[in-house]
CSV table of C-alpha atoms in Angstrom, one decimal:
chain,number,residue,atom,x,y,z
A,1,MET,CA,66.5,7.9,-28.3
A,2,LYS,CA,65.9,8.3,-24.5
A,3,LYS,CA,68.9,9.6,-22.7
A,4,GLU,CA,70.3,7.5,-19.9
A,5,TYR,CA,72.0,9.0,-16.8
A,6,ASP,CA,74.9,7.2,-15.1
A,7,ASP,CA,75.5,7.0,-11.3
A,8,THR,CA,78.0,9.8,-11.4
A,9,PHE,CA,75.5,12.2,-12.9
A,10,LEU,CA,72.8,11.1,-10.5
A,11,ALA,CA,75.1,11.5,-7.5
A,12,ARG,CA,75.9,15.1,-8.7
A,13,TRP,CA,72.2,15.7,-8.8
A,14,LEU,CA,71.6,14.4,-5.3
A,15,ASN,CA,74.4,16.7,-4.1
A,16,ASN,CA,72.9,19.8,-6.0
A,17,GLU,CA,76.0,20.0,-8.2
A,18,LEU,CA,74.3,20.2,-11.6
A,19,SER,CA,74.5,23.3,-13.7
A,20,LYS,CA,71.2,25.0,-14.5
A,21,PRO,CA,71.2,23.7,-18.1
A,22,GLU,CA,71.9,20.2,-16.9
A,23,LEU,CA,69.1,20.4,-14.3
A,24,ASP,CA,66.6,21.8,-16.8
A,25,GLU,CA,67.4,19.0,-19.3
A,26,PHE,CA,67.1,16.4,-16.5
A,27,LYS,CA,63.7,17.7,-15.4
A,28,ASN,CA,62.4,17.1,-19.0
A,29,HIS,CA,63.5,13.4,-18.8
A,30,GLN,CA,60.5,11.1,-18.9
A,31,ASP,CA,61.6,9.3,-15.7
A,32,TYR,CA,62.5,12.4,-13.7
A,33,LEU,CA,59.5,12.0,-11.4
A,34,LEU,CA,60.6,8.5,-10.6
A,35,TYR,CA,64.1,9.5,-9.8
A,36,LYS,CA,62.7,12.3,-7.6
A,37,ARG,CA,60.4,9.9,-5.7
A,38,ILE,CA,63.2,7.4,-5.0
A,39,ALA,CA,65.4,10.2,-3.8
A,40,THR,CA,62.7,11.5,-1.5
A,41,LYS,CA,62.0,8.0,0.0
A,42,SER,CA,65.8,7.4,0.5
A,43,GLN,CA,66.0,10.4,2.8
A,44,GLU,CA,63.6,8.6,5.2
A,45,LEU,CA,65.9,5.7,5.8
A,46,VAL,CA,69.0,5.4,8.0
A,47,ILE,CA,71.7,3.8,6.0
A,48,PRO,CA,75.1,2.5,7.2
A,49,ASP,CA,78.4,3.5,5.5
A,50,TYR,CA,79.3,1.4,2.5
A,51,ASN,CA,82.0,1.0,-0.2
A,52,LYS,CA,80.5,2.6,-3.3
A,53,LYS,CA,82.6,0.8,-5.9
A,54,ALA,CA,82.1,-2.6,-4.3
A,55,LEU,CA,78.3,-1.9,-4.0
A,56,PHE,CA,78.1,-0.8,-7.7
A,57,SER,CA,79.9,-4.0,-8.8
A,58,LYS,CA,77.6,-6.1,-6.7
A,59,VAL,CA,74.5,-4.5,-8.1
A,60,GLN,CA,75.7,-5.0,-11.7
A,61,ASN,CA,76.1,-8.7,-11.0
A,62,GLN,CA,72.5,-8.9,-9.7
A,63,ILE,CA,70.9,-7.1,-12.6
A,64,LYS,CA,69.2,-9.2,-15.3
A,65,THR,CA,68.1,-7.8,-18.6
A,66,PRO,CA,64.4,-6.9,-18.4
A,67,LYS,CA,61.9,-8.5,-20.7
A,68,LYS,CA,60.3,-6.5,-23.5
A,69,GLY,CA,56.6,-5.9,-23.6
A,70,LYS,CA,53.9,-3.5,-22.5
A,71,VAL,CA,55.7,-3.1,-19.1
A,72,ARG,CA,58.1,-0.1,-19.4
A,73,SER,CA,61.2,-1.2,-17.5
A,74,LEU,CA,62.8,1.5,-15.4
A,75,TYR,CA,66.2,-0.1,-15.3
A,76,SER,CA,67.9,3.3,-15.2
A,77,ALA,CA,66.4,4.0,-11.8
A,78,ILE,CA,69.0,1.6,-10.4
A,79,SER,CA,71.8,4.2,-10.9
A,80,ILE,CA,70.3,6.7,-8.4
A,81,ALA,CA,69.7,3.9,-5.9
A,82,VAL,CA,73.4,3.0,-6.1
A,83,ALA,CA,74.3,6.5,-5.3
A,84,ALA,CA,71.9,6.4,-2.3
A,85,SER,CA,72.3,3.0,-0.5
A,86,ILE,CA,72.3,-0.8,-0.8
A,87,ALA,CA,68.9,-1.0,0.9
A,88,ILE,CA,67.3,1.4,-1.6
A,89,VAL,CA,69.0,-0.3,-4.6
A,90,PHE,CA,67.5,-3.7,-4.0
A,91,GLY,CA,64.2,-2.5,-2.6
A,92,PHE,CA,63.3,-0.1,-5.4
A,93,PHE,CA,64.9,-2.3,-8.1
A,94,GLN,CA,62.7,-5.2,-7.1
A,95,PHE,CA,59.6,-3.0,-7.3
A,96,TYR,CA,60.3,-0.8,-10.4
A,97,ASN,CA,62.1,-3.4,-12.6
A,98,SER,CA,59.0,-5.5,-12.7
A,99,SER,CA,56.4,-2.7,-12.6
A,100,THR,CA,53.9,-1.3,-15.0
A,101,THR,CA,53.9,2.5,-15.5
A,102,TYR,CA,51.1,4.7,-16.9
A,103,THR,CA,51.7,8.4,-17.6
A,104,THR,CA,49.5,11.2,-19.0
A,105,ASP,CA,50.6,14.2,-20.9
A,106,PHE,CA,49.3,17.8,-20.8
A,107,GLY,CA,45.5,18.0,-21.0
A,108,GLU,CA,45.3,14.2,-21.1
A,109,GLN,CA,43.2,11.7,-19.1
A,110,MET,CA,43.7,7.9,-19.0
A,111,ALA,CA,41.7,5.0,-17.6
A,112,VAL,CA,43.7,2.1,-16.2
A,113,ASN,CA,42.6,-1.2,-14.7
A,114,LEU,CA,44.5,-2.6,-11.8
A,115,PRO,CA,45.1,-6.4,-11.5
A,116,ASP,CA,42.2,-6.7,-9.0
A,117,GLY,CA,39.7,-5.1,-11.4
A,118,SER,CA,39.8,-1.7,-9.7
A,119,GLU,CA,39.8,1.3,-12.0
A,120,VAL,CA,42.1,4.4,-11.9
A,121,ILE,CA,41.5,7.5,-14.0
A,122,LEU,CA,44.6,9.7,-14.3
A,123,ASN,CA,44.3,13.4,-14.6
A,124,SER,CA,46.8,15.4,-16.8
A,125,LYS,CA,50.6,15.2,-16.1
A,126,SER,CA,50.2,12.3,-13.7
A,127,GLU,CA,51.7,8.9,-13.2
A,128,ILE,CA,51.0,5.6,-11.5
A,129,VAL,CA,53.4,2.7,-11.0
A,130,PHE,CA,52.4,-0.8,-9.7
A,131,ASN,CA,53.7,-4.3,-9.7
A,132,GLU,CA,51.4,-6.2,-12.0
A,133,LYS,CA,53.1,-9.6,-11.9
A,134,ASN,CA,53.3,-9.7,-8.1
A,135,TRP,CA,50.1,-7.8,-7.2
A,136,ASN,CA,48.9,-10.1,-4.5
A,137,ALA,CA,52.2,-9.8,-2.6
A,138,ASN,CA,52.8,-6.1,-3.3
A,139,ARG,CA,49.5,-4.3,-3.3
A,140,LYS,CA,50.9,-0.8,-3.7
A,141,VAL,CA,50.2,1.9,-6.3
A,142,ALA,CA,52.8,4.8,-6.5
A,143,LEU,CA,51.1,8.0,-7.6
A,144,THR,CA,52.4,11.3,-8.8
A,145,GLY,CA,49.9,14.0,-9.8
A,146,GLU,CA,46.1,13.4,-9.5
A,147,ALA,CA,43.9,10.3,-9.9
A,148,PHE,CA,40.4,9.0,-9.2
A,149,PHE,CA,40.2,5.5,-7.8
A,150,LYS,CA,37.1,3.2,-8.1
A,151,VAL,CA,38.0,0.2,-6.0
A,152,GLN,CA,36.5,-3.2,-6.3
A,153,ASN,CA,34.5,-4.3,-3.2
A,154,GLY,CA,36.8,-6.2,-0.8
A,155,SER,CA,40.0,-5.2,-2.5
A,156,LYS,CA,42.8,-3.7,-0.4
A,157,PHE,CA,45.8,-1.7,-1.5
A,158,VAL,CA,47.8,1.4,-0.6
A,159,VAL,CA,48.3,4.5,-2.7
A,160,ASP,CA,51.8,5.8,-2.1
A,161,THR,CA,52.6,9.5,-2.7
A,162,GLU,CA,55.5,11.8,-1.8
A,163,SER,CA,53.4,13.5,0.9
A,164,GLY,CA,51.5,10.6,2.4
A,165,ASP,CA,49.8,7.2,1.9
A,166,VAL,CA,46.1,6.3,1.4
A,167,ALA,CA,44.9,2.8,2.5
A,168,VAL,CA,41.7,1.7,0.7
A,169,LEU,CA,39.0,-0.9,0.9
A,170,GLY,CA,36.1,-1.0,-1.6
A,171,THR,CA,35.8,2.7,-2.1
A,172,GLN,CA,35.8,5.6,-4.5
A,173,PHE,CA,38.1,8.5,-3.9
A,174,ASN,CA,40.3,11.2,-5.5
A,175,VAL,CA,43.9,11.9,-4.6
A,176,THR,CA,45.9,15.0,-5.5
A,177,THR,CA,49.6,15.0,-4.7
A,178,ASP,CA,52.6,17.2,-5.0
A,179,LYS,CA,56.0,17.3,-3.2
A,180,ASP,CA,54.4,19.3,-0.3
A,181,LEU,CA,50.7,18.5,-0.8
A,182,ILE,CA,48.3,15.6,-0.4
A,183,GLU,CA,44.5,16.1,-0.8
A,184,VAL,CA,42.1,13.2,-0.6
A,185,SER,CA,38.3,13.3,-1.2
A,186,CYS,CA,36.2,10.2,-0.4
A,187,TYR,CA,33.1,9.7,-2.6
A,188,GLU,CA,32.1,6.2,-1.4
A,189,GLY,CA,33.2,3.8,1.4
A,190,LYS,CA,36.1,4.6,3.7
A,191,VAL,CA,39.8,5.5,3.3
A,192,LYS,CA,42.7,5.9,5.7
A,193,VAL,CA,45.1,8.8,5.0
A,194,SER,CA,48.6,8.8,6.7
A,195,SER,CA,50.6,12.0,6.3
A,196,GLN,CA,53.0,13.9,8.5
A,197,LYS,CA,52.7,11.3,11.3
A,198,LYS,CA,48.9,11.9,11.3
A,199,VAL,CA,46.2,9.3,10.5
A,200,ILE,CA,42.8,10.4,9.2
A,201,PHE,CA,39.8,8.3,8.3
A,202,LEU,CA,37.5,9.7,5.7
A,203,THR,CA,34.0,8.5,4.8
A,204,ARG,CA,31.7,9.6,2.0
A,205,GLY,CA,31.5,13.4,1.5
A,206,LYS,CA,34.6,14.2,3.5
A,207,ALA,CA,37.9,15.6,2.3
A,208,TYR,CA,41.4,16.1,3.9
A,209,ARG,CA,44.4,18.2,2.8
A,210,ASN,CA,47.9,18.5,4.2
A,211,ILE,CA,50.3,21.2,2.9
A,212,ASN,CA,53.7,21.4,4.5
A,213,GLY,CA,52.4,19.9,7.7
A,214,THR,CA,49.3,22.1,8.0
A,215,SER,CA,46.1,20.1,7.6
A,216,GLU,CA,42.5,20.8,7.2
A,217,GLU,CA,39.2,18.9,6.7
A,218,TRP,CA,35.9,19.8,5.1
A,219,GLU,CA,32.8,18.2,3.6
A,220,PHE,CA,31.3,18.3,0.1
A,221,VAL,CA,28.2,17.1,-1.8
A,222,GLU,CA,29.6,16.3,-5.3
A,223,GLU,CA,29.3,12.7,-6.5
A,224,GLY,CA,32.7,12.7,-8.2
A,225,PRO,CA,35.7,14.9,-9.1
A,226,SER,CA,34.8,17.6,-11.6
A,227,TRP,CA,38.0,17.2,-13.6
A,228,LYS,CA,36.7,13.9,-15.1
A,229,ASN,CA,34.1,16.0,-16.9
A,230,GLY,CA,36.3,18.8,-18.2
A,231,GLU,CA,36.5,21.2,-15.2
A,232,SER,CA,38.9,21.5,-12.4
A,233,SER,CA,37.5,22.7,-9.1
A,234,PHE,CA,39.2,23.8,-5.9
A,235,THR,CA,38.3,24.5,-2.2
A,236,SER,CA,40.3,27.2,-0.4
A,237,ILE,CA,43.7,26.1,-1.8
A,238,PRO,CA,46.8,28.3,-2.4
A,239,LEU,CA,46.8,29.8,-5.9
A,240,LYS,CA,50.1,28.2,-6.8
A,241,TYR,CA,48.4,24.8,-7.1
A,242,VAL,CA,45.6,26.2,-9.3
A,243,ILE,CA,48.3,27.7,-11.6
A,244,LYS,CA,50.1,24.4,-11.9
A,245,ALA,CA,46.7,22.7,-12.7
A,246,ILE,CA,46.2,25.2,-15.6
A,247,GLU,CA,49.7,24.6,-16.9
A,248,ASN,CA,49.1,20.9,-16.8
A,249,GLN,CA,45.8,21.1,-18.7
A,250,TYR,CA,46.9,23.6,-21.4
A,251,SER,CA,50.6,22.8,-21.8
A,252,ILE,CA,51.6,26.4,-21.0
A,253,GLU,CA,54.1,28.2,-18.7
A,254,ILE,CA,52.6,30.8,-16.3
A,255,HIS,CA,55.0,33.4,-14.8
A,256,ALA,CA,53.6,34.3,-11.4
A,257,GLY,CA,56.6,36.1,-9.8
A,258,LYS,CA,54.7,39.3,-9.4
A,259,ILE,CA,51.6,38.0,-7.5
A,260,ASN,CA,50.8,36.4,-4.2
A,261,ILE,CA,50.7,32.7,-5.1
A,262,ASP,CA,49.7,31.7,-1.5
A,263,HIS,CA,46.4,33.6,-1.9
A,264,LYS,CA,43.6,31.1,-1.2
A,265,PHE,CA,41.3,30.2,-4.2
A,266,THR,CA,37.9,28.6,-4.3
A,267,GLY,CA,36.3,28.0,-7.7
A,268,ALA,CA,36.9,26.2,-10.9
A,269,PHE,CA,38.2,26.5,-14.5
A,270,THR,CA,37.2,24.8,-17.8
A,271,HIS,CA,39.6,22.5,-19.7
A,272,LYS,CA,38.1,23.5,-23.0
A,273,ASN,CA,39.0,27.2,-23.4
A,274,LEU,CA,42.2,28.8,-22.1
A,275,SER,CA,41.0,32.4,-22.3
A,276,ILE,CA,37.8,31.6,-20.3
A,277,ALA,CA,39.9,29.6,-17.8
A,278,LEU,CA,42.3,32.5,-17.2
A,279,GLU,CA,39.5,35.0,-16.8
A,280,THR,CA,37.5,32.7,-14.5
A,281,VAL,CA,40.4,32.2,-12.1
A,282,PHE,CA,42.3,35.5,-12.1
A,283,LYS,CA,39.7,38.3,-12.8
A,284,PRO,CA,37.9,37.9,-9.4
A,285,LEU,CA,41.3,38.1,-7.8
A,286,LYS,CA,42.1,41.4,-9.7
A,287,ILE,CA,45.0,39.7,-11.5
A,288,ASN,CA,45.8,40.5,-15.1
A,289,ALA,CA,46.8,37.4,-17.2
A,290,THR,CA,48.8,38.7,-20.2
A,291,VAL,CA,49.4,36.2,-23.1
A,292,VAL,CA,53.1,36.6,-24.1
A,293,ASP,CA,52.8,33.9,-26.8
A,294,LYS,CA,51.1,30.6,-27.3
A,295,LYS,CA,53.1,28.9,-24.5
A,296,ARG,CA,53.6,31.7,-22.0
A,297,ILE,CA,51.3,33.7,-19.7
A,298,THR,CA,52.4,36.5,-17.3
A,299,LEU,CA,50.4,37.4,-14.2
A,300,VAL,CA,50.4,40.9,-12.7
A,301,GLU,CA,48.2,42.2,-9.9
A,302,GLU,CA,46.0,45.2,-10.9
């Protein structure tokens, strides 16, 4: 049975009061990424003081039992919103309680059709959330991880990530996102990327990346993202993101405390053979990848 977390637990999490075992268990919860996204968005708002007990009572009276079906209700997300503010409670409850969520596991890809007929292909360990019932009024797709979008001509919506937003209109593009990273590659049409108070327009063959406020742009000739065909490729990106991509594809844990994870990497690795993937990425960098067991790899510089 899926464990639920009450508002007291979530308030302790927001205040960094959880013990390490509690935090580790919480990070393995299937809705952890959702909680994290809501907490991140809440920090962007200015909220007046409020009576927590009165607020919680009011929210309880507003909540209706979600219907069963293919839509996975995220009712538990309300608790963290209560701990944050009245504005966040009702804003996110309205969105997530009536939303559709799709999530991929390690090494998994998934094709999803949006209500307007646009197609989204999720890479491994990624998630999208959107309001299927009220799509015309709320054309927003929340993304965690990486996904390729093939948008119907004339269709408009926004891809919302922790690190920035992408506004689209009849286009094909790829988005990679993390808590401090957003990378967008446009394969057809035009997209608008908003990140760190900066707005960038990308057309076919152009890419943009922002890491912790540092941005860069470049051009490419590929017709689509290589990960759709079983190979992840990178252009001058810090090694830590490549390591995370390998972990997501192969369901392993890589210990990289003894290497420089900010070293820039350009290249690719296969999704079909872990040994080849490790050799391809780390051997040119003179890094030894030692297999501790089936789930753990240790990296050490030569």
